[in-house]
mmCIF file of N, CA and C in Angstrom:
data_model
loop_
_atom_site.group_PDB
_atom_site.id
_atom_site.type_symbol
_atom_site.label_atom_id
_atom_site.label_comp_id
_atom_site.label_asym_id
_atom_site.label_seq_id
_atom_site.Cartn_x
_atom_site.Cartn_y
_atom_site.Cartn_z
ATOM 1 N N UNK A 609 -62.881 -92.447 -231.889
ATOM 2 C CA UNK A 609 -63.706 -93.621 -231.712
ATOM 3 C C UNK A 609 -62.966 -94.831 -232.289
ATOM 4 N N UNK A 610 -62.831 -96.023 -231.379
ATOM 5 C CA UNK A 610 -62.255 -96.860 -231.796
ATOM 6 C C UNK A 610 -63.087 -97.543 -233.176
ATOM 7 N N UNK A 611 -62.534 -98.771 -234.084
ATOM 8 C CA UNK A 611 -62.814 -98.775 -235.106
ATOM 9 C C UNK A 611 -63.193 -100.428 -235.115
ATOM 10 N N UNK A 612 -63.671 -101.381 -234.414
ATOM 11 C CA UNK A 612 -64.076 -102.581 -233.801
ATOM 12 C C UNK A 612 -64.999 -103.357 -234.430
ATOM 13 N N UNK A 613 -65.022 -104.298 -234.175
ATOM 14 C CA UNK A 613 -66.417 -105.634 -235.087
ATOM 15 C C UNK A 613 -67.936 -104.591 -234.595
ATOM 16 N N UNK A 614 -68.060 -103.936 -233.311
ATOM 17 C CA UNK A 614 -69.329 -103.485 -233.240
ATOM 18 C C UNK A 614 -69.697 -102.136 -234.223
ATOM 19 N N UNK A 615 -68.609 -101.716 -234.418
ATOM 20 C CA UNK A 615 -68.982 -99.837 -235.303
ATOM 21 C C UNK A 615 -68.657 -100.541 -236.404
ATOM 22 N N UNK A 616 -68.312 -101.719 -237.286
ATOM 23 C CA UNK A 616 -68.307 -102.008 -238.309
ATOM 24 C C UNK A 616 -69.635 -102.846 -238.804
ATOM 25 N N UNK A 617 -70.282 -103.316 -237.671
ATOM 26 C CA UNK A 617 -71.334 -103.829 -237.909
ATOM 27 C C UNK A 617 -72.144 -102.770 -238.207
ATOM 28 N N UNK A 618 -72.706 -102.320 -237.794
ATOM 29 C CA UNK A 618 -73.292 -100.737 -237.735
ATOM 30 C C UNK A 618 -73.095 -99.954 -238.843
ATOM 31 N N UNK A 619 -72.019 -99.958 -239.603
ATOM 32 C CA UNK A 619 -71.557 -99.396 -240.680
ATOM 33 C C UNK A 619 -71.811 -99.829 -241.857
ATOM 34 N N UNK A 620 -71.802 -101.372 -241.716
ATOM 35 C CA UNK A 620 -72.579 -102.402 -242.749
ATOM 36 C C UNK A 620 -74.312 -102.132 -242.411
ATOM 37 N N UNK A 621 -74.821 -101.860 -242.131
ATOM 38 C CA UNK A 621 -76.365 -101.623 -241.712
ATOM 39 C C UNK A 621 -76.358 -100.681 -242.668
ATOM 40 N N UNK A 622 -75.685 -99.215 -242.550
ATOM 41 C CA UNK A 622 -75.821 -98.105 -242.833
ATOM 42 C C UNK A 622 -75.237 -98.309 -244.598
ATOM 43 N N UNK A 623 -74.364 -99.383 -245.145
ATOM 44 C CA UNK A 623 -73.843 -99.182 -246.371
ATOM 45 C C UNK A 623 -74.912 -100.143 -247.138
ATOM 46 N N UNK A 624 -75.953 -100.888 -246.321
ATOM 47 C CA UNK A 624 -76.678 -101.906 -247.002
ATOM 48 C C UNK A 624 -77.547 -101.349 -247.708
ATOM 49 N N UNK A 625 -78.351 -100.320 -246.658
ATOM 50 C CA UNK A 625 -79.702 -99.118 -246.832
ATOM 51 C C UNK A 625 -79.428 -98.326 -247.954
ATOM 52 N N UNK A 626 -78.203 -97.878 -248.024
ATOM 53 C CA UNK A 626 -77.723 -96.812 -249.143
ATOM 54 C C UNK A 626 -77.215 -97.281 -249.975
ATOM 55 N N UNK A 627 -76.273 -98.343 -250.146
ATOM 56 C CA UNK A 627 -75.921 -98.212 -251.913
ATOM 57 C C UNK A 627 -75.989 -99.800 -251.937
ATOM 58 N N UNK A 628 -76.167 -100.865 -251.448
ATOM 59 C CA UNK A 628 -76.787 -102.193 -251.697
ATOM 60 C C UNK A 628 -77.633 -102.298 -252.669
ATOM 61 N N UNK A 629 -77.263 -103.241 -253.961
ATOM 62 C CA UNK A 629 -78.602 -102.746 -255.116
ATOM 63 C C UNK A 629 -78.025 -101.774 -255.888
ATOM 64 N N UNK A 630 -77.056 -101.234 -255.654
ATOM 65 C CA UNK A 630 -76.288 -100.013 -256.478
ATOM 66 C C UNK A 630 -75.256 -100.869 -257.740
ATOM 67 N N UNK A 631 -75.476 -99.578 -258.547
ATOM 68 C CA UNK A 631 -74.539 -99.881 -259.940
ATOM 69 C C UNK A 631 -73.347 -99.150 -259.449
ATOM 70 N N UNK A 632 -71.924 -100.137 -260.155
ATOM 71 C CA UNK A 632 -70.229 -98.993 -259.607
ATOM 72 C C UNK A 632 -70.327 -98.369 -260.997
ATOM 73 N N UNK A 633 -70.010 -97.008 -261.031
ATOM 74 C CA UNK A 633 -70.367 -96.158 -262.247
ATOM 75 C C UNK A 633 -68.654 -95.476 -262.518
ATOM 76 N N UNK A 634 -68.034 -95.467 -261.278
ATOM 77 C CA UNK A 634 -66.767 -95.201 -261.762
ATOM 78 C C UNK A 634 -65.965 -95.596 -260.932
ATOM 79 N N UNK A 635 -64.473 -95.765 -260.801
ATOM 80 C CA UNK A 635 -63.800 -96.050 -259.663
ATOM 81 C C UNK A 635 -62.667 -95.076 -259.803
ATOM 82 N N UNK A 636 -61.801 -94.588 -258.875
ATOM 83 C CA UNK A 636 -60.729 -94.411 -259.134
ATOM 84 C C UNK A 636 -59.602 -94.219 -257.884
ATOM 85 N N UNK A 637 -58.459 -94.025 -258.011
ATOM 86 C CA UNK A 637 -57.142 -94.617 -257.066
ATOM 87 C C UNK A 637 -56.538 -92.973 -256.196
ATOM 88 N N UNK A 638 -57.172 -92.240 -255.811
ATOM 89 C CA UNK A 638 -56.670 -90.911 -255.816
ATOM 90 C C UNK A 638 -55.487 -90.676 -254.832
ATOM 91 N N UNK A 639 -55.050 -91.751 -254.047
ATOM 92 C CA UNK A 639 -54.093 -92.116 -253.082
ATOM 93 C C UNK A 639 -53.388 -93.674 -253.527
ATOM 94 N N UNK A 640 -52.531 -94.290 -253.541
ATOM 95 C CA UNK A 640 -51.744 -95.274 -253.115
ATOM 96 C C UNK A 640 -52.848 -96.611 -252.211
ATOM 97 N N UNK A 641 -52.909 -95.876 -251.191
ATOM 98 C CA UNK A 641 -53.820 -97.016 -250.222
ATOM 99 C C UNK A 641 -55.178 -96.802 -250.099
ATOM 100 N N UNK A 642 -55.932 -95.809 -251.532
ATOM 101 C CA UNK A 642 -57.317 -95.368 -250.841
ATOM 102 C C UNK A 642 -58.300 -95.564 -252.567
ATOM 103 N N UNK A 643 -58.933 -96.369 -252.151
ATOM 104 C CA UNK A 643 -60.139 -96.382 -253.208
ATOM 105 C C UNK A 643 -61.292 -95.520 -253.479
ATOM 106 N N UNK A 644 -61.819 -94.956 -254.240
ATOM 107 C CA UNK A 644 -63.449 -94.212 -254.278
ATOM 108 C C UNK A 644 -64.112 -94.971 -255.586
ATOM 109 N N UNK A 645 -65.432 -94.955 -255.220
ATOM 110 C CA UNK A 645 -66.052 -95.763 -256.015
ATOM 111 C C UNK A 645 -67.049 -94.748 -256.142
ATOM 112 N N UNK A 646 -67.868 -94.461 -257.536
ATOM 113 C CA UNK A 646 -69.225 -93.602 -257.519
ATOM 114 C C UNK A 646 -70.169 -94.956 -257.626
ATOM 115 N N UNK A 647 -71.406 -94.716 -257.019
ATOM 116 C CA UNK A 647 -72.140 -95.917 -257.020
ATOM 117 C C UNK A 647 -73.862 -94.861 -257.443
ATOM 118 N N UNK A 648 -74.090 -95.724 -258.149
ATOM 119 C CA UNK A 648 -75.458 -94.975 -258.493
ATOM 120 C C UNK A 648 -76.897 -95.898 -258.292
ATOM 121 N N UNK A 649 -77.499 -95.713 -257.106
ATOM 122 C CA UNK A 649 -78.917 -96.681 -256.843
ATOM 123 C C UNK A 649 -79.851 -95.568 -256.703
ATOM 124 N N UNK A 650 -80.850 -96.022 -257.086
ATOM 125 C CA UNK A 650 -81.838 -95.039 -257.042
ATOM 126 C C UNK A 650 -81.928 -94.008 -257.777
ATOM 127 N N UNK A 651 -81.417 -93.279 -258.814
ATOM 128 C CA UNK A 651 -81.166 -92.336 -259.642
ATOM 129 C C UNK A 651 -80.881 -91.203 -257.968
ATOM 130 N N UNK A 652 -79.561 -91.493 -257.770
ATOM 131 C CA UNK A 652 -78.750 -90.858 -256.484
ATOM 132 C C UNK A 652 -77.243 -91.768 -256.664
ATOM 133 N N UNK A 653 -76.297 -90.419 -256.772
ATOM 134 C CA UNK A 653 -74.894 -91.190 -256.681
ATOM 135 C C UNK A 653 -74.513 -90.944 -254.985
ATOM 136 N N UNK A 654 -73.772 -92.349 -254.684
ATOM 137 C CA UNK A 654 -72.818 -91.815 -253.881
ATOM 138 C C UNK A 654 -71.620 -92.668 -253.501
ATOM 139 N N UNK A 655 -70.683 -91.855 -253.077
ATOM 140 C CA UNK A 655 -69.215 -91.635 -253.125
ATOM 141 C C UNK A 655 -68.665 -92.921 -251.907
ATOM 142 N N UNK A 656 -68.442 -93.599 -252.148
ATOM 143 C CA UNK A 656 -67.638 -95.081 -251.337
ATOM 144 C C UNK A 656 -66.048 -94.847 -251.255
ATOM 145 N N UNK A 657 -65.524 -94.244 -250.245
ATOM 146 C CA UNK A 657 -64.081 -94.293 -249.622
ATOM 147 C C UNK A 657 -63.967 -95.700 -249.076
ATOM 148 N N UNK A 658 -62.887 -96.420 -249.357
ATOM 149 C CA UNK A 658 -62.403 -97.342 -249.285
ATOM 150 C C UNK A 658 -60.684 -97.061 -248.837
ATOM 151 N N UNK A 659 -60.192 -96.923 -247.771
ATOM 152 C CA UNK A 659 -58.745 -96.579 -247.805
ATOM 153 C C UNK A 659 -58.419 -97.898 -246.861
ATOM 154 N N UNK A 660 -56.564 -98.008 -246.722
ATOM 155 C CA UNK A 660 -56.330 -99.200 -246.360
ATOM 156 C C UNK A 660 -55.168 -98.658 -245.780
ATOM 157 N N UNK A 661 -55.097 -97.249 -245.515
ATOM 158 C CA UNK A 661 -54.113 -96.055 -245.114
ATOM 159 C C UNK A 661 -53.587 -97.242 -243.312
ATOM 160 N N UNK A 662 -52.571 -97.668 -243.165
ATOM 161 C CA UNK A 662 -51.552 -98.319 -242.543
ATOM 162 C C UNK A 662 -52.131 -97.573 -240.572
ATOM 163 N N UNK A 663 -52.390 -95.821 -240.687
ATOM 164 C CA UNK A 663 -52.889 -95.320 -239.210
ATOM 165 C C UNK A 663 -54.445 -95.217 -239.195
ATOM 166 N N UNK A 664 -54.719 -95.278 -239.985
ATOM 167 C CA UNK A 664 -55.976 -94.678 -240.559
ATOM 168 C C UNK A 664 -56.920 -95.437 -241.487
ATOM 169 N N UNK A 665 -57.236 -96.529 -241.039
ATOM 170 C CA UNK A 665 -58.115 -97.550 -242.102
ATOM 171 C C UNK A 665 -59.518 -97.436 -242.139
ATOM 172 N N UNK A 666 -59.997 -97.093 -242.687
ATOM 173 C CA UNK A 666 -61.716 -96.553 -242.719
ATOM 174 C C UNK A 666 -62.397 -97.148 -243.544
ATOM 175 N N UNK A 667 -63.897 -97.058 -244.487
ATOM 176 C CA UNK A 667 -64.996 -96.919 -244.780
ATOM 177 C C UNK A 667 -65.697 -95.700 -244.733
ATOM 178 N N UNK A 668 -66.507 -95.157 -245.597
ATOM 179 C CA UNK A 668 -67.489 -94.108 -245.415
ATOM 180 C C UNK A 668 -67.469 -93.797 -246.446
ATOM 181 N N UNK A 669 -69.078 -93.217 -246.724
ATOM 182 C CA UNK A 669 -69.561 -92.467 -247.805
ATOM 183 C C UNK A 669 -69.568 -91.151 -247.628
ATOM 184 N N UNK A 670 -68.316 -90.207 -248.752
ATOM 185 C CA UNK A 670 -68.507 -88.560 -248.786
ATOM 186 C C UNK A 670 -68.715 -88.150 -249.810
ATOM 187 N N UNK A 671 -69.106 -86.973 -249.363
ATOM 188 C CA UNK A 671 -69.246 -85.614 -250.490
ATOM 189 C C UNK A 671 -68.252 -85.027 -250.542
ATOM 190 N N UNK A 672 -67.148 -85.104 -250.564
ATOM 191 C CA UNK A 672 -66.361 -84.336 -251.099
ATOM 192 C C UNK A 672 -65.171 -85.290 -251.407
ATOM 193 N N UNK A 673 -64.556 -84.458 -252.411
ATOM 194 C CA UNK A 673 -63.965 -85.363 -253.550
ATOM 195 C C UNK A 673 -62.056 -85.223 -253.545
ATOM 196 N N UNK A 674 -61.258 -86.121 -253.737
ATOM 197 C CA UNK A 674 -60.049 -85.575 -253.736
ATOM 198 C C UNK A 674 -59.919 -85.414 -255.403
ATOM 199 N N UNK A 675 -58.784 -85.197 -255.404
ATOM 200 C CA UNK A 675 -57.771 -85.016 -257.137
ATOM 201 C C UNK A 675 -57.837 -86.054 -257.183
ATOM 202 N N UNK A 676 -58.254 -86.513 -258.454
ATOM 203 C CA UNK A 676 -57.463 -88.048 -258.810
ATOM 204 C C UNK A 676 -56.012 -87.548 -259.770
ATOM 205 N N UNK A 677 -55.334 -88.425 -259.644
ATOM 206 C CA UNK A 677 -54.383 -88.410 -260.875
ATOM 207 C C UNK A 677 -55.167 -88.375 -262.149
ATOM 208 N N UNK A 678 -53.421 -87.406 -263.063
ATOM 209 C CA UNK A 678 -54.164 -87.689 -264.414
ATOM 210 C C UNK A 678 -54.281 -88.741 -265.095
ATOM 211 N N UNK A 679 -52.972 -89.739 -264.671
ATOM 212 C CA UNK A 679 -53.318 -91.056 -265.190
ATOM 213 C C UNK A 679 -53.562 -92.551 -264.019
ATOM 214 N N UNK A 680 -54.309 -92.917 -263.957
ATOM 215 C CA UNK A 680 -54.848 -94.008 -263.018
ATOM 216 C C UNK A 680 -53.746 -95.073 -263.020
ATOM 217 N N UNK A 681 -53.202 -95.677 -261.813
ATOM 218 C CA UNK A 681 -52.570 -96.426 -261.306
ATOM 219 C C UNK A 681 -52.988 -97.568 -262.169
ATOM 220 N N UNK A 682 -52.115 -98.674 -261.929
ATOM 221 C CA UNK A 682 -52.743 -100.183 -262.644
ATOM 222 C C UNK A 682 -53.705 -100.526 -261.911
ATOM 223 N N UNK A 683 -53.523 -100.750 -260.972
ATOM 224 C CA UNK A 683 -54.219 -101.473 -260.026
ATOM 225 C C UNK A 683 -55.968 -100.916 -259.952
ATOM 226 N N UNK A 684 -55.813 -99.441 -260.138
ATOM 227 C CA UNK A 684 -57.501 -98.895 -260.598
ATOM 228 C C UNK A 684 -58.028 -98.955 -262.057
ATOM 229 N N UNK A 685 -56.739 -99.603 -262.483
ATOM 230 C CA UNK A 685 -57.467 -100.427 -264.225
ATOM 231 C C UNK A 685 -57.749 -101.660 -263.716
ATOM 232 N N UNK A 686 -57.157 -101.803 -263.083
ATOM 233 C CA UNK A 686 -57.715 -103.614 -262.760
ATOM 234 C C UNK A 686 -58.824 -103.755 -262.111
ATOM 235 N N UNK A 687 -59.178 -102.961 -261.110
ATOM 236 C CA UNK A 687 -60.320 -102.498 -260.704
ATOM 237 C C UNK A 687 -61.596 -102.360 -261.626
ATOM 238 N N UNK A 688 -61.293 -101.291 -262.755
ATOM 239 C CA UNK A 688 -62.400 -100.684 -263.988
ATOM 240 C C UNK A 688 -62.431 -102.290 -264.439
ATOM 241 N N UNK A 689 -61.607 -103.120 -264.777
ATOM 242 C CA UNK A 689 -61.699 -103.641 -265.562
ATOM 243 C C UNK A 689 -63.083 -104.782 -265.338
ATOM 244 N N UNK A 690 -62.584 -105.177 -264.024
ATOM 245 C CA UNK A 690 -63.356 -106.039 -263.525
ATOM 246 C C UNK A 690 -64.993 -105.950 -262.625
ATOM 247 N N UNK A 691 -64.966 -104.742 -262.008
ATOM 248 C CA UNK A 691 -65.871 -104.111 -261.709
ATOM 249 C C UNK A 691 -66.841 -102.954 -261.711
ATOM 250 N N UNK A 692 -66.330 -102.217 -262.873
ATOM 251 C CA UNK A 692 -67.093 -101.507 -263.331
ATOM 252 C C UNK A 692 -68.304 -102.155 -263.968
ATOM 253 N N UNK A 693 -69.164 -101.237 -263.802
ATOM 254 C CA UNK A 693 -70.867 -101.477 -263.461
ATOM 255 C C UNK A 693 -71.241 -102.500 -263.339
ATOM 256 N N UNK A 694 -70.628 -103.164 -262.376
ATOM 257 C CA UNK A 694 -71.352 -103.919 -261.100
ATOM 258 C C UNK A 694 -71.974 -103.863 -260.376
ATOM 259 N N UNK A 695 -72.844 -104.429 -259.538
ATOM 260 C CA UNK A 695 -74.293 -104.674 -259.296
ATOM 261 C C UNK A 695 -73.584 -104.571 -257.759
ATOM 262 N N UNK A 696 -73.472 -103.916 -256.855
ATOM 263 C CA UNK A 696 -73.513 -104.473 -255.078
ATOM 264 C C UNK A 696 -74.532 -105.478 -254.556
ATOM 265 N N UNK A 697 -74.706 -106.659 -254.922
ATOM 266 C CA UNK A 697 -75.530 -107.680 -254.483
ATOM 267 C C UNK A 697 -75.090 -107.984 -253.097
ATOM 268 N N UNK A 698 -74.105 -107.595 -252.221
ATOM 269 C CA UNK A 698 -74.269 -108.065 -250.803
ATOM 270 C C UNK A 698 -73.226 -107.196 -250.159
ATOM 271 N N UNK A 699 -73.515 -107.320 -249.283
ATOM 272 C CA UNK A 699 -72.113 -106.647 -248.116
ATOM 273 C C UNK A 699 -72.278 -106.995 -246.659
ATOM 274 N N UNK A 700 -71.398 -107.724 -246.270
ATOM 275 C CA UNK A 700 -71.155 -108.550 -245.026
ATOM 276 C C UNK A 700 -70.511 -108.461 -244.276
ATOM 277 N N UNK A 701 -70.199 -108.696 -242.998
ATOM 278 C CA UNK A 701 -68.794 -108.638 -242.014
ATOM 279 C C UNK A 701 -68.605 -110.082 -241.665
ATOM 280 N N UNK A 702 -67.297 -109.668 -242.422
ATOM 281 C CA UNK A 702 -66.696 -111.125 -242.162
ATOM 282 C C UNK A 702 -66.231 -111.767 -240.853
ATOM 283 N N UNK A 703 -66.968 -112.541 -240.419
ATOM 284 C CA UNK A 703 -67.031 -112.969 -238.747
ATOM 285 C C UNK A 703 -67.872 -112.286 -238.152
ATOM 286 N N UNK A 704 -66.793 -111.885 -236.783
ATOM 287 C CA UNK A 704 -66.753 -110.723 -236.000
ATOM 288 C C UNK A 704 -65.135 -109.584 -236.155
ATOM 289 N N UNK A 705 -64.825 -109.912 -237.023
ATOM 290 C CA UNK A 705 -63.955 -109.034 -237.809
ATOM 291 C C UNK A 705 -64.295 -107.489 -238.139
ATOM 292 N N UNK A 706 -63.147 -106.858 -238.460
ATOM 293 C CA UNK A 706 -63.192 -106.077 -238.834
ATOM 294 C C UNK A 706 -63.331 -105.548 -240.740
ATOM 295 N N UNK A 707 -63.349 -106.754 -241.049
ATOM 296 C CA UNK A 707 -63.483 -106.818 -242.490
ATOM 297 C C UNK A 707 -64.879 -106.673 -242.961
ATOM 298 N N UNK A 708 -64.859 -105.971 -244.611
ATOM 299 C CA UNK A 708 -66.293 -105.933 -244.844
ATOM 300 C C UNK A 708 -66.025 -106.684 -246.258
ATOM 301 N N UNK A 709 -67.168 -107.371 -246.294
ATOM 302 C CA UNK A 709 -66.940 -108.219 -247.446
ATOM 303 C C UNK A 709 -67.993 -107.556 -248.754
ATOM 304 N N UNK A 710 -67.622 -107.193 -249.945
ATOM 305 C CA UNK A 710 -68.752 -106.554 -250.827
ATOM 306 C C UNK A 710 -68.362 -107.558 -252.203
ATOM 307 N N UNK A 711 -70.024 -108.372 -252.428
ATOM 308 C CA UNK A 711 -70.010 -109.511 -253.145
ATOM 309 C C UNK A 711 -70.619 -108.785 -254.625
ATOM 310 N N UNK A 712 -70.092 -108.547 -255.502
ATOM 311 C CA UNK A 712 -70.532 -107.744 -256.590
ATOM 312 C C UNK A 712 -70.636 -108.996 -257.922
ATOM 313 N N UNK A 713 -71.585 -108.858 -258.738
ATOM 314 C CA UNK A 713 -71.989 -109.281 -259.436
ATOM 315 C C UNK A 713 -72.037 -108.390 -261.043
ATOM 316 N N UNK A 714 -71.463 -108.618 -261.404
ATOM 317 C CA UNK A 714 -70.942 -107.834 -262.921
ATOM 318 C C UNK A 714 -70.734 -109.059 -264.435
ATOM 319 N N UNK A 715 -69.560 -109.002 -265.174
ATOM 320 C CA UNK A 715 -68.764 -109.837 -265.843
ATOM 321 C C UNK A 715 -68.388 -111.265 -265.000
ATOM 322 N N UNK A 716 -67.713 -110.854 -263.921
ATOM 323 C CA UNK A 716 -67.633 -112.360 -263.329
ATOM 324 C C UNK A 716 -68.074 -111.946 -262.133
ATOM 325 N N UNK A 717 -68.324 -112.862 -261.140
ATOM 326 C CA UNK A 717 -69.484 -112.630 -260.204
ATOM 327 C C UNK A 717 -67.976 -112.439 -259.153
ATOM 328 N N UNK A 718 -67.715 -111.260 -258.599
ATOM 329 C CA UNK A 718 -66.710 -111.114 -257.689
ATOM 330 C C UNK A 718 -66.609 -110.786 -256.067
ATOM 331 N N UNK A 719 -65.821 -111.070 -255.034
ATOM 332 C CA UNK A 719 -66.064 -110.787 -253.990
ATOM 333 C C UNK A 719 -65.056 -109.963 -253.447
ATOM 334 N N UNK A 720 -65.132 -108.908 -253.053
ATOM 335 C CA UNK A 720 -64.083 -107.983 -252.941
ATOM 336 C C UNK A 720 -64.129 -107.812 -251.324
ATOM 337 N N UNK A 721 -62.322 -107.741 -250.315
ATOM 338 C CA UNK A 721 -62.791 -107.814 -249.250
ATOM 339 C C UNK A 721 -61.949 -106.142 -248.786
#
């Protein structure tokens, strides 16, 4: 299935319902190009894939988990640093893009795209 402004819209519907209003409870780097975030709303966690993988660029919430490293990349300290337990106050598509925009509200009020 192609991966387009319409299945990303759709995808933002589906990430608003579920973890919008959510606390980030952990993050970590378990790939190079791929983010996971635990997000906890509702006394219910769930799992935010974020990858930026070059064939393979996605979104989606799973249950199942990779290895993280034993020691976290910089870049997923920079991450903890700034967004850990942050608030998901919005999530948008930017335009008609393929971008999703997630406006988090923590320490400094941040917009992550």
């Amino acid at each position: 299935m192609a991966f387009d402004g319409i299945t990303t819209k759709h995808l933002i519907k589906e990430l608003q319902a579920t973890i919008m209003g959510g606390r980030i409870r952990k993050i970590y780097q378990p790939e190079n190009d791929e983010i996971r975030m635990t997000i906890n709303r509702e006394k219910e966690n769930y799992n935010l894939l974020i990858s930026a993988n070059a064939n393979n660029p996605r979104v989606y919430l799973s249950e199942k988990l990779k290895e993280n490293p034993n020691t976290p990349p910089s870049f997923c300290m920079v991450l903890r640093k700034h967004l850990l337990n942050g608030i998901i106050v919005d999530i948008v598509q930017h335009e008609t893009d393929r971008v999703i925009e997630f406006s988090i509200s923590g320490k400094m009020n941040s917009t992550m795209w």
